[in-house]
PDB file of C-alpha atoms in Angstrom:
ATOM      1  CA  MET Z   1      11.437-106.856  92.165  1.00 69.00           C
ATOM      2  CA  PHE Z   2      11.358-107.874  88.540  1.00 72.00           C
ATOM      3  CA  VAL Z   3       7.635-107.176  88.366  1.00 73.00           C
ATOM      4  CA  LEU Z   4       8.134-103.680  89.762  1.00 74.00           C
ATOM      5  CA  THR Z   5      10.753-102.993  87.138  1.00 77.00           C
ATOM      6  CA  ILE Z   6       8.411-104.152  84.407  1.00 79.00           C
ATOM      7  CA  VAL Z   7       5.623-101.969  85.761  1.00 71.00           C
ATOM      8  CA  PHE Z   8       7.941 -98.937  85.994  1.00 65.00           C
ATOM      9  CA  LEU Z   9       9.119 -99.376  82.457  1.00 72.00           C
ATOM     10  CA  PHE Z  10       5.534 -99.764  81.252  1.00 69.00           C
ATOM     11  CA  VAL Z  11       4.505 -96.562  83.038  1.00 67.00           C
ATOM     12  CA  MET Z  12       7.432 -94.677  81.547  1.00 71.00           C
ATOM     13  CA  PHE Z  13       6.536 -95.961  78.110  1.00 68.00           C
ATOM     14  CA  ILE Z  14       2.959 -94.796  78.596  1.00 71.00           C
ATOM     15  CA  LEU Z  15       4.144 -91.361  79.710  1.00 69.00           C
ATOM     16  CA  PHE Z  16       6.488 -91.173  76.696  1.00 68.00           C
ATOM     17  CA  LYS Z  17       3.621 -91.929  74.375  1.00 67.00           C
ATOM     18  CA  LEU Z  18       1.379 -89.514  76.227  1.00 75.00           C
ATOM     19  CA  MET Z  19       3.634 -86.452  75.932  1.00 80.00           C
ATOM     20  CA  LEU Z  20       4.835 -84.826  72.685  1.00 81.00           C
ATOM     21  CA  ILE Z  21       7.108 -81.836  72.240  1.00 81.00           C
ATOM     22  CA  VAL Z  22       7.030 -80.255  68.763  1.00 85.00           C
ATOM     23  CA  PRO Z  23      10.182 -78.222  67.906  1.00 86.00           C
ATOM     24  CA  MET Z  24       9.879 -74.609  66.808  1.00 86.00           C
ATOM     25  CA  ARG Z  25      10.816 -75.281  63.175  1.00 86.00           C
ATOM     26  CA  GLU Z  26       8.358 -78.166  62.615  1.00 88.00           C
ATOM     27  CA  VAL Z  27       4.707 -79.139  62.484  1.00 90.00           C
ATOM     28  CA  HIS Z  28       3.453 -82.665  63.213  1.00 90.00           C
ATOM     29  CA  VAL Z  29       0.483 -84.347  61.567  1.00 90.00           C
ATOM     30  CA  ILE Z  30      -1.419 -86.546  64.056  1.00 88.00           C
ATOM     31  CA  GLU Z  31      -3.547 -89.533  63.064  1.00 88.00           C
ATOM     32  CA  ARG Z  32      -6.001 -91.295  65.378  1.00 87.00           C
ATOM     33  CA  LEU Z  33      -6.581 -94.907  64.521  1.00 87.00           C
ATOM     34  CA  GLY Z  34      -5.280 -94.258  60.992  1.00 83.00           C
ATOM     35  CA  LYS Z  35      -7.418 -91.177  60.382  1.00 88.00           C
ATOM     36  CA  PHE Z  36      -6.237 -87.563  60.268  1.00 87.00           C
ATOM     37  CA  ARG Z  37      -6.944 -85.808  63.533  1.00 89.00           C
ATOM     38  CA  THR Z  38      -4.963 -82.537  63.657  1.00 89.00           C
ATOM     39  CA  VAL Z  39      -1.779 -80.662  62.896  1.00 89.00           C
ATOM     40  CA  LEU Z  40       0.226 -79.823  66.000  1.00 87.00           C
ATOM     41  CA  GLU Z  41       2.093 -76.539  66.100  1.00 87.00           C
ATOM     42  CA  PRO Z  42       5.412 -76.115  67.976  1.00 87.00           C
ATOM     43  CA  GLY Z  43       5.039 -76.644  71.752  1.00 86.00           C
ATOM     44  CA  PHE Z  44       4.022 -79.276  74.344  1.00 86.00           C
ATOM     45  CA  HIS Z  45       1.087 -81.577  73.575  1.00 84.00           C
ATOM     46  CA  PHE Z  46      -0.657 -84.668  75.026  1.00 82.00           C
ATOM     47  CA  LEU Z  47      -1.569 -87.726  72.988  1.00 83.00           C
ATOM     48  CA  VAL Z  48      -3.715 -90.737  73.655  1.00 82.00           C
ATOM     49  CA  PRO Z  49      -1.307 -93.669  73.899  1.00 80.00           C
ATOM     50  CA  PHE Z  50      -1.791 -96.457  71.321  1.00 79.00           C
ATOM     51  CA  VAL Z  51      -4.528 -94.395  69.671  1.00 85.00           C
ATOM     52  CA  ASP Z  52      -2.798 -91.237  68.431  1.00 83.00           C
ATOM     53  CA  ARG Z  53       0.445 -91.296  66.495  1.00 86.00           C
ATOM     54  CA  VAL Z  54       2.687 -88.827  64.654  1.00 87.00           C
ATOM     55  CA  ALA Z  55       2.141 -89.713  60.987  1.00 89.00           C
ATOM     56  CA  TYR Z  56       4.221 -86.922  59.313  1.00 88.00           C
ATOM     57  CA  ARG Z  57       6.751 -84.338  60.364  1.00 90.00           C
ATOM     58  CA  HIS Z  58       7.296 -81.283  58.192  1.00 90.00           C
ATOM     59  CA  ASP Z  59       9.962 -78.599  58.363  1.00 88.00           C
ATOM     60  CA  THR Z  60       8.356 -75.163  58.125  1.00 88.00           C
ATOM     61  CA  ARG Z  61      11.566 -73.372  57.163  1.00 89.00           C
ATOM     62  CA  GLU Z  62      12.330 -72.376  53.591  1.00 89.00           C
ATOM     63  CA  GLU Z  63      13.887 -75.262  51.690  1.00 90.00           C
ATOM     64  CA  VAL Z  64      16.272 -75.198  48.746  1.00 91.00           C
ATOM     65  CA  LEU Z  65      15.980 -78.009  46.221  1.00 91.00           C
ATOM     66  CA  ASP Z  66      18.553 -78.598  43.506  1.00 90.00           C
ATOM     67  CA  VAL Z  67      17.098 -79.109  40.034  1.00 89.00           C
ATOM     68  CA  PRO Z  68      19.446 -81.451  38.098  1.00 90.00           C
ATOM     69  CA  PRO Z  69      20.720 -80.378  34.653  1.00 88.00           C
ATOM     70  CA  GLN Z  70      18.444 -81.297  31.785  1.00 85.00           C
ATOM     71  CA  SER Z  71      18.400 -80.917  28.033  1.00 85.00           C
ATOM     72  CA  CYS Z  72      16.151 -78.188  26.600  1.00 85.00           C
ATOM     73  CA  ILE Z  73      15.442 -76.982  23.067  1.00 85.00           C
ATOM     74  CA  SER Z  74      15.119 -73.250  22.498  1.00 84.00           C
ATOM     75  CA  LYS Z  75      12.803 -71.554  20.026  1.00 85.00           C
ATOM     76  CA  ASP Z  76      15.574 -71.413  17.411  1.00 82.00           C
ATOM     77  CA  ASN Z  77      16.247 -75.180  17.765  1.00 83.00           C
ATOM     78  CA  THR Z  78      19.369 -74.838  19.920  1.00 81.00           C
ATOM     79  CA  GLN Z  79      20.096 -77.563  22.472  1.00 83.00           C
ATOM     80  CA  LEU Z  80      20.858 -76.317  25.991  1.00 85.00           C
ATOM     81  CA  GLU Z  81      21.765 -77.852  29.327  1.00 86.00           C
ATOM     82  CA  VAL Z  82      19.931 -75.974  32.114  1.00 88.00           C
ATOM     83  CA  ASP Z  83      19.948 -76.477  35.885  1.00 88.00           C
ATOM     84  CA  GLY Z  84      18.565 -74.404  38.734  1.00 89.00           C
ATOM     85  CA  LEU Z  85      17.383 -74.075  42.315  1.00 91.00           C
ATOM     86  CA  VAL Z  86      13.838 -74.122  43.718  1.00 91.00           C
ATOM     87  CA  TYR Z  87      13.038 -72.288  46.960  1.00 92.00           C
ATOM     88  CA  LEU Z  88       9.832 -73.469  48.632  1.00 90.00           C
ATOM     89  CA  LYS Z  89       8.124 -73.581  52.018  1.00 90.00           C
ATOM     90  CA  VAL Z  90       5.447 -75.784  53.618  1.00 90.00           C
ATOM     91  CA  MET Z  91       2.348 -73.719  54.271  1.00 89.00           C
ATOM     92  CA  ASP Z  92      -0.220 -76.436  55.113  1.00 88.00           C
ATOM     93  CA  GLY Z  93       0.986 -79.596  56.845  1.00 88.00           C
ATOM     94  CA  LYS Z  94      -2.189 -81.553  56.046  1.00 89.00           C
ATOM     95  CA  LEU Z  95      -2.038 -80.896  52.293  1.00 89.00           C
ATOM     96  CA  ALA Z  96       1.718 -81.514  52.243  1.00 88.00           C
ATOM     97  CA  SER Z  97       1.048 -84.910  53.834  1.00 89.00           C
ATOM     98  CA  TYR Z  98      -2.039 -86.064  51.976  1.00 89.00           C
ATOM     99  CA  GLY Z  99      -2.114 -83.870  48.866  1.00 86.00           C
ATOM    100  CA  ILE Z 100       0.860 -85.574  47.213  1.00 86.00           C
ATOM    101  CA  GLU Z 101       3.181 -88.448  47.998  1.00 86.00           C
ATOM    102  CA  ASN Z 102       6.478 -86.479  47.941  1.00 88.00           C
ATOM    103  CA  TYR Z 103       6.185 -82.751  47.431  1.00 87.00           C
ATOM    104  CA  ARG Z 104       9.951 -82.240  47.112  1.00 89.00           C
ATOM    105  CA  ARG Z 105      10.338 -84.654  44.232  1.00 90.00           C
ATOM    106  CA  ALA Z 106       7.140 -83.330  42.654  1.00 89.00           C
ATOM    107  CA  ALA Z 107       8.389 -79.741  42.895  1.00 89.00           C
ATOM    108  CA  VAL Z 108      11.717 -80.659  41.245  1.00 90.00           C
ATOM    109  CA  ASN Z 109      10.020 -82.561  38.401  1.00 90.00           C
ATOM    110  CA  LEU Z 110       7.512 -79.766  37.905  1.00 88.00           C
ATOM    111  CA  ALA Z 111      10.351 -77.235  37.796  1.00 88.00           C
ATOM    112  CA  GLN Z 112      12.097 -79.286  35.098  1.00 88.00           C
ATOM    113  CA  THR Z 113       9.044 -79.626  32.875  1.00 88.00           C
ATOM    114  CA  THR Z 114       8.097 -75.966  33.334  1.00 87.00           C
ATOM    115  CA  MET Z 115      11.646 -74.867  32.578  1.00 86.00           C
ATOM    116  CA  ARG Z 116      11.691 -76.887  29.344  1.00 87.00           C
ATOM    117  CA  SER Z 117       8.369 -75.351  28.351  1.00 86.00           C
ATOM    118  CA  GLU Z 118       9.452 -71.770  29.094  1.00 85.00           C
ATOM    119  CA  ILE Z 119      12.836 -72.089  27.369  1.00 86.00           C
ATOM    120  CA  GLY Z 120      11.067 -73.449  24.296  1.00 86.00           C
ATOM    121  CA  LYS Z 121       9.363 -70.049  23.981  1.00 86.00           C
ATOM    122  CA  LEU Z 122      12.673 -68.131  23.854  1.00 83.00           C
ATOM    123  CA  THR Z 123      15.579 -67.945  21.445  1.00 84.00           C
ATOM    124  CA  LEU Z 124      19.137 -68.662  22.531  1.00 80.00           C
ATOM    125  CA  SER Z 125      20.040 -64.996  22.998  1.00 78.00           C
ATOM    126  CA  GLN Z 126      16.841 -64.334  24.952  1.00 81.00           C
ATOM    127  CA  THR Z 127      17.612 -67.138  27.440  1.00 81.00           C
ATOM    128  CA  PHE Z 128      20.723 -65.190  28.493  1.00 78.00           C
ATOM    129  CA  SER Z 129      19.334 -61.659  28.352  1.00 77.00           C
ATOM    130  CA  GLU Z 130      15.894 -62.381  29.867  1.00 79.00           C
ATOM    131  CA  ARG Z 131      16.901 -64.682  32.711  1.00 82.00           C
ATOM    132  CA  ASP Z 132      14.954 -62.697  35.328  1.00 83.00           C
ATOM    133  CA  SER Z 133      11.698 -62.853  33.379  1.00 83.00           C
ATOM    134  CA  LEU Z 134      12.328 -66.565  32.754  1.00 83.00           C
ATOM    135  CA  ASN Z 135      12.717 -67.178  36.508  1.00 86.00           C
ATOM    136  CA  GLU Z 136       9.504 -65.286  37.235  1.00 87.00           C
ATOM    137  CA  SER Z 137       7.571 -67.282  34.640  1.00 84.00           C
ATOM    138  CA  ILE Z 138       8.783 -70.591  36.070  1.00 85.00           C
ATOM    139  CA  VAL Z 139       7.910 -69.548  39.648  1.00 88.00           C
ATOM    140  CA  ARG Z 140       4.444 -68.455  38.565  1.00 86.00           C
ATOM    141  CA  GLU Z 141       3.710 -71.741  36.783  1.00 84.00           C
ATOM    142  CA  ILE Z 142       5.126 -73.966  39.566  1.00 85.00           C
ATOM    143  CA  ASP Z 143       3.318 -72.067  42.299  1.00 84.00           C
ATOM    144  CA  LYS Z 144       0.006 -72.371  40.450  1.00 85.00           C
ATOM    145  CA  ALA Z 145       0.413 -76.131  40.013  1.00 84.00           C
ATOM    146  CA  SER Z 146       1.691 -76.781  43.554  1.00 84.00           C
ATOM    147  CA  ASP Z 147      -1.090 -74.924  45.376  1.00 83.00           C
ATOM    148  CA  PRO Z 148      -3.020 -78.180  46.194  1.00 87.00           C
ATOM    149  CA  TRP Z 149       0.138 -79.615  47.777  1.00 88.00           C
ATOM    150  CA  GLY Z 150       0.177 -77.131  50.651  1.00 88.00           C
ATOM    151  CA  ILE Z 151       3.518 -75.621  49.665  1.00 89.00           C
ATOM    152  CA  LYS Z 152       4.520 -72.173  48.466  1.00 89.00           C
ATOM    153  CA  VAL Z 153       7.186 -71.784  45.747  1.00 88.00           C
ATOM    154  CA  LEU Z 154       8.994 -68.595  46.660  1.00 88.00           C
ATOM    155  CA  ARG Z 155      11.462 -68.272  43.779  1.00 87.00           C
ATOM    156  CA  TYR Z 156      13.403 -70.130  41.149  1.00 88.00           C
ATOM    157  CA  GLU Z 157      16.966 -69.383  40.098  1.00 88.00           C
ATOM    158  CA  ILE Z 158      18.713 -70.673  36.981  1.00 86.00           C
ATOM    159  CA  LYS Z 159      22.284 -71.610  37.872  1.00 85.00           C
ATOM    160  CA  ASN Z 160      23.763 -72.465  34.509  1.00 84.00           C
ATOM    161  CA  ILE Z 161      22.745 -72.359  30.856  1.00 84.00           C
ATOM    162  CA  SER Z 162      25.237 -74.438  28.873  1.00 82.00           C
ATOM    163  CA  PRO Z 163      24.890 -74.767  25.096  1.00 80.00           C
ATOM    164  CA  SER Z 164      26.440 -77.775  23.381  1.00 74.00           C
ATOM    165  CA  MET Z 165      30.078 -77.599  22.247  1.00 78.00           C
ATOM    166  CA  LYS Z 166      29.012 -77.270  18.636  1.00 77.00           C
ATOM    167  CA  VAL Z 167      26.783 -74.310  19.507  1.00 74.00           C
ATOM    168  CA  ILE Z 168      29.564 -72.728  21.582  1.00 75.00           C
ATOM    169  CA  HIS Z 169      31.979 -73.098  18.656  1.00 79.00           C
ATOM    170  CA  THR Z 170      29.427 -71.515  16.325  1.00 76.00           C
ATOM    171  CA  LEU Z 171      28.819 -68.645  18.765  1.00 74.00           C
ATOM    172  CA  GLU Z 172      32.554 -68.019  19.083  1.00 79.00           C
ATOM    173  CA  LYS Z 173      32.869 -67.807  15.294  1.00 84.00           C
ATOM    174  CA  GLN Z 174      29.877 -65.476  15.187  1.00 81.00           C
ATOM    175  CA  MET Z 175      31.364 -63.216  17.872  1.00 82.00           C
ATOM    176  CA  GLU Z 176      34.731 -63.192  16.093  1.00 85.00           C
ATOM    177  CA  ALA Z 177      33.030 -62.262  12.822  1.00 89.00           C
ATOM    178  CA  GLU Z 178      31.065 -59.550  14.624  1.00 88.00           C
ATOM    179  CA  ARG Z 179      34.256 -58.143  16.160  1.00 88.00           C
ATOM    180  CA  ARG Z 180      35.982 -58.120  12.758  1.00 89.00           C
ATOM    181  CA  LYS Z 181      32.931 -56.417  11.284  1.00 90.00           C
ATOM    182  CA  ARG Z 182      32.985 -53.704  13.951  1.00 90.00           C
ATOM    183  CA  ALA Z 183      36.740 -53.250  13.468  1.00 89.00           C
ATOM    184  CA  GLU Z 184      36.352 -52.910   9.695  1.00 90.00           C
ATOM    185  CA  ILE Z 185      33.483 -50.456  10.151  1.00 92.00           C
ATOM    186  CA  THR Z 186      35.591 -48.417  12.569  1.00 90.00           C
ATOM    187  CA  LEU Z 187      38.566 -48.396  10.171  1.00 90.00           C
ATOM    188  CA  ALA Z 188      36.314 -47.473   7.244  1.00 91.00           C
ATOM    189  CA  ASN Z 189      34.790 -44.611   9.235  1.00 91.00           C
ATOM    190  CA  ALA Z 190      38.263 -43.426  10.232  1.00 90.00           C
ATOM    191  CA  GLU Z 191      39.486 -43.532   6.632  1.00 89.00           C
ATOM    192  CA  LYS Z 192      36.353 -41.746   5.494  1.00 90.00           C
ATOM    193  CA  ALA Z 193      36.826 -39.027   8.103  1.00 90.00           C
ATOM    194  CA  ALA Z 194      40.518 -38.712   7.160  1.00 89.00           C
ATOM    195  CA  MET Z 195      39.694 -38.377   3.459  1.00 90.00           C
ATOM    196  CA  ILE Z 196      37.016 -35.806   4.233  1.00 91.00           C
ATOM    197  CA  ASN Z 197      39.438 -33.807   6.378  1.00 90.00           C
ATOM    198  CA  MET Z 198      42.157 -34.031   3.718  1.00 89.00           C
ATOM    199  CA  SER Z 199      39.783 -32.933   0.950  1.00 89.00           C
ATOM    200  CA  GLN Z 200      38.505 -30.081   3.092  1.00 90.00           C
ATOM    201  CA  GLY Z 201      42.097 -29.076   3.836  1.00 88.00           C
ATOM    202  CA  GLU Z 202      43.046 -29.213   0.140  1.00 88.00           C
ATOM    203  CA  ARG Z 203      39.936 -27.251  -0.758  1.00 88.00           C
ATOM    204  CA  GLN Z 204      40.707 -24.599   1.829  1.00 89.00           C
ATOM    205  CA  GLU Z 205      44.337 -24.505   0.668  1.00 88.00           C
ATOM    206  CA  ALA Z 206      43.232 -24.019  -2.962  1.00 88.00           C
ATOM    207  CA  ILE Z 207      40.814 -21.292  -1.865  1.00 89.00           C
ATOM    208  CA  ASN Z 208      43.530 -19.542   0.114  1.00 88.00           C
ATOM    209  CA  LEU Z 209      46.003 -19.792  -2.791  1.00 88.00           C
ATOM    210  CA  SER Z 210      43.465 -18.456  -5.288  1.00 88.00           C
ATOM    211  CA  GLU Z 211      42.560 -15.642  -2.915  1.00 88.00           C
ATOM    212  CA  GLY Z 212      46.260 -14.852  -2.553  1.00 88.00           C
ATOM    213  CA  GLN Z 213      46.808 -14.919  -6.327  1.00 88.00           C
ATOM    214  CA  LYS Z 214      43.746 -12.749  -6.800  1.00 88.00           C
ATOM    215  CA  GLN Z 215      44.913 -10.218  -4.261  1.00 88.00           C
ATOM    216  CA  LYS Z 216      48.419 -10.307  -5.753  1.00 87.00           C
ATOM    217  CA  ARG Z 217      47.063  -9.549  -9.244  1.00 88.00           C
ATOM    218  CA  ILE Z 218      44.871  -6.790  -7.829  1.00 89.00           C
ATOM    219  CA  ASN Z 219      47.835  -5.259  -6.030  1.00 87.00           C
ATOM    220  CA  GLU Z 220      50.044  -5.571  -9.143  1.00 86.00           C
ATOM    221  CA  ALA Z 221      47.335  -4.021 -11.333  1.00 87.00           C
ATOM    222  CA  LEU Z 222      46.886  -1.192  -8.855  1.00 87.00           C
ATOM    223  CA  GLY Z 223      50.658  -0.663  -8.711  1.00 86.00           C
ATOM    224  CA  THR Z 224      50.989  -0.759 -12.491  1.00 86.00           C
ATOM    225  CA  GLY Z 225      48.104   1.694 -12.868  1.00 83.00           C
ATOM    226  CA  GLN Z 226      49.616   4.034 -10.343  1.00 86.00           C
ATOM    227  CA  GLU Z 227      52.998   3.692 -12.039  1.00 84.00           C
ATOM    228  CA  ILE Z 228      51.512   4.463 -15.470  1.00 87.00           C
ATOM    229  CA  SER Z 229      49.571   7.380 -14.003  1.00 85.00           C
ATOM    230  CA  ILE Z 230      52.667   8.786 -12.321  1.00 86.00           C
ATOM    231  CA  ILE Z 231      54.802   8.357 -15.482  1.00 84.00           C
ATOM    232  CA  ALA Z 232      52.068   9.918 -17.653  1.00 82.00           C
ATOM    233  CA  ASN Z 233      51.706  12.846 -15.269  1.00 83.00           C
ATOM    234  CA  ALA Z 234      55.470  13.270 -15.179  1.00 82.00           C
ATOM    235  CA  LYS Z 235      55.719  13.203 -18.975  1.00 77.00           C
ATOM    236  CA  ALA Z 236      52.811  15.630 -19.264  1.00 80.00           C
ATOM    237  CA  GLU Z 237      54.468  17.986 -16.783  1.00 79.00           C
ATOM    238  CA  GLY Z 238      57.792  17.591 -18.614  1.00 73.00           C
ATOM    239  CA  MET Z 239      56.218  18.382 -21.980  1.00 73.00           C
ATOM    240  CA  GLU Z 240      54.465  21.370 -20.481  1.00 73.00           C
ATOM    241  CA  MET Z 241      57.720  22.686 -19.029  1.00 74.00           C
ATOM    242  CA  ILE Z 242      59.464  22.102 -22.401  1.00 70.00           C
ATOM    243  CA  CYS Z 243      56.711  24.004 -24.207  1.00 71.00           C
ATOM    244  CA  LYS Z 244      57.024  26.904 -21.758  1.00 71.00           C
ATOM    245  CA  ALA Z 245      60.797  26.876 -22.145  1.00 67.00           C
ATOM    246  CA  LEU Z 246      60.540  27.076 -25.946  1.00 64.00           C
ATOM    247  CA  THR Z 247      58.466  30.256 -25.770  1.00 70.00           C
ATOM    248  CA  VAL Z 248      61.224  32.016 -23.834  1.00 66.00           C
ATOM    249  CA  ASN Z 249      63.981  33.910 -25.720  1.00 70.00           C
ATOM    250  CA  GLY Z 250      66.849  31.549 -26.520  1.00 65.00           C
ATOM    251  CA  GLY Z 251      64.724  28.493 -25.824  1.00 63.00           C
ATOM    252  CA  ASN Z 252      64.978  27.188 -29.356  1.00 66.00           C
ATOM    253  CA  ASP Z 253      68.775  27.439 -29.330  1.00 68.00           C
ATOM    254  CA  ALA Z 254      68.927  25.602 -26.013  1.00 67.00           C
ATOM    255  CA  MET Z 255      66.629  22.848 -27.320  1.00 68.00           C
ATOM    256  CA  ASN Z 256      68.781  22.471 -30.459  1.00 72.00           C
ATOM    257  CA  MET Z 257      71.919  22.221 -28.371  1.00 70.00           C
ATOM    258  CA  LEU Z 258      70.319  19.621 -26.077  1.00 69.00           C
ATOM    259  CA  LEU Z 259      69.108  17.467 -28.992  1.00 70.00           C
ATOM    260  CA  LYS Z 260      72.511  17.640 -30.665  1.00 71.00           C
ATOM    261  CA  GLU Z 261      74.246  16.542 -27.469  1.00 72.00           C
ATOM    262  CA  GLN Z 262      71.847  13.610 -26.966  1.00 72.00           C
ATOM    263  CA  PHE Z 263      72.221  12.540 -30.590  1.00 72.00           C
ATOM    264  CA  ILE Z 264      75.996  12.626 -30.468  1.00 75.00           C
ATOM    265  CA  GLY Z 265      75.980  10.764 -27.134  1.00 73.00           C
ATOM    266  CA  GLN Z 266      73.712   8.014 -28.431  1.00 71.00           C
ATOM    267  CA  VAL Z 267      75.719   7.600 -31.658  1.00 68.00           C
ATOM    268  CA  GLY Z 268      78.942   7.359 -29.701  1.00 69.00           C
ATOM    269  CA  LYS Z 269      77.415   4.762 -27.395  1.00 72.00           C
ATOM    270  CA  ILE Z 270      76.267   2.666 -30.337  1.00 72.00           C
ATOM    271  CA  LEU Z 271      79.675   2.824 -32.007  1.00 66.00           C
ATOM    272  CA  SER Z 272      81.472   1.851 -28.783  1.00 70.00           C
ATOM    273  CA  GLU Z 273      79.273  -1.179 -28.012  1.00 69.00           C
ATOM    274  CA  ALA Z 274      78.797  -2.564 -31.565  1.00 61.00           C
ATOM    275  CA  GLN Z 275      81.268  -5.232 -32.765  1.00 61.00           C
ATOM    276  CA  VAL Z 276      80.802  -4.081 -36.396  1.00 56.00           C
ATOM    277  CA  SER Z 277      81.416  -0.451 -37.188  1.00 54.00           C
ATOM    278  CA  VAL Z 278      78.473   0.997 -38.964  1.00 52.00           C
ATOM    279  CA  VAL Z 279      78.619   4.605 -40.061  1.00 52.00           C
ATOM    280  CA  PRO Z 280      75.327   6.082 -41.174  1.00 53.00           C
ATOM    281  CA  ALA Z 281      75.401   7.772 -44.566  1.00 48.00           C
ATOM    282  CA  GLU Z 282      73.981  10.903 -43.033  1.00 52.00           C
ATOM    283  CA  MET Z 283      76.989  11.302 -40.724  1.00 50.00           C
ATOM    284  CA  ALA Z 284      78.712  13.068 -43.645  1.00 45.00           C
ATOM    285  CA  LYS Z 285      75.900  15.570 -43.684  1.00 50.00           C
ATOM    286  CA  LEU Z 286      75.645  16.365 -39.978  1.00 52.00           C
ATOM    287  CA  GLU Z 287      75.123  19.984 -40.778  1.00 50.00           C
ATOM    288  CA  GLY Z 288      72.013  19.209 -42.821  1.00 56.00           C
ATOM    289  CA  PHE Z 289      70.755  17.011 -40.040  1.00 54.00           C
ATOM    290  CA  PHE Z 290      71.110  19.687 -37.425  1.00 55.00           C
ATOM    291  CA  GLU Z 291      69.425  22.226 -39.734  1.00 58.00           C
ATOM    292  CA  GLY Z 292      66.471  19.847 -40.107  1.00 59.00           C
ATOM    293  CA  MET Z 293      66.275  19.461 -36.323  1.00 57.00           C
ATOM    294  CA  GLU Z 294      66.254  23.223 -35.982  1.00 60.00           C
ATOM    295  CA  GLN Z 295      63.294  23.482 -38.371  1.00 63.00           C
ATOM    296  CA  VAL Z 296      61.418  20.849 -36.332  1.00 56.00           C
ATOM    297  CA  THR Z 297      62.094  22.758 -33.160  1.00 59.00           C
ATOM    298  CA  HIS Z 298      60.743  25.939 -34.700  1.00 62.00           C
ATOM    299  CA  ALA Z 299      57.614  24.139 -35.818  1.00 61.00           C
ATOM    300  CA  VAL Z 300      57.076  22.742 -32.320  1.00 54.00           C
ATOM    301  CA  SER Z 301      57.580  26.142 -30.665  1.00 59.00           C
ATOM    302  CA  ASN Z 302      55.190  27.832 -33.066  1.00 62.00           C
ATOM    303  CA  SER Z 303      52.492  25.288 -32.454  1.00 57.00           C
ATOM    304  CA  SER Z 304      52.976  25.666 -28.682  1.00 54.00           C
ATOM    305  CA  ALA Z 305      52.693  29.455 -28.954  1.00 54.00           C
ATOM    306  CA  LYS Z 306      49.457  29.161 -30.925  1.00 53.00           C
ATOM    307  CA  GLY Z 307      48.072  26.817 -28.364  1.00 50.00           C
ATOM    308  CA  ALA Z 308      49.005  29.193 -25.578  1.00 49.00           C
ATOM    309  CA  ARG Z 309      47.150  32.048 -27.318  1.00 50.00           C
TER     310      ARG Z 309
END
């Protein structure tokens, strides 16, 4: 009974070594007597017991490897701490097994060295603004170097770019100074625009005032001219009517009477308004005065008659 049990167990062990099931997500590298024989794809396979063995198992799905933070120096001599992620996939199980000892560790180290090299070509500001191009450059360099390893580097993503505290403090001061500069420029532009608007307003106000003064003077001059013209015409018409009246019979006597009345009225007005009584010396000879006025009137009427002829 014991012998049968031993034989059964031995047969089961042989069958277990004979059959191999490869999962869908893996490939198995088979060695025969220590030498590479084949790469088994997912499915059911038979092996030669004690001769064939599964030397390596590789996952064919896309893998994500974390690249630890490392110190890098940018083109402008700024120290940075950079970490990232590498996405890769096994394309050839044989090369992944025999091309390199550990392709995962090699890919991470290669990503670190390539990242240091690429960041050294960029300034601090470019590392933030050109992150996509930096990722593409790192992927291109890693994929070229890892081709003999049987893996394909699909992409690389930078997670964090952390400058040192001293650099961060300097950048904060620079940004604060830049903000103050922009604020001062904005205020200066506003003051400039305000001064320009005020000067333009004052200029327009002065122009409007001068135009108003000009028009006022023009209107006053026109009014004064019309007034002078009207007064001159009225005086001319009055003189003409007086001349015609003098040529009529009795005109001279009427003119004498009118002049005497005006003279007496004016003298009385002067005597009533003056604080000091002043009596002209000729007042005693009013008769001689009136006779002189009569002679003047005759002379005026004679000259008017000659002009009318």
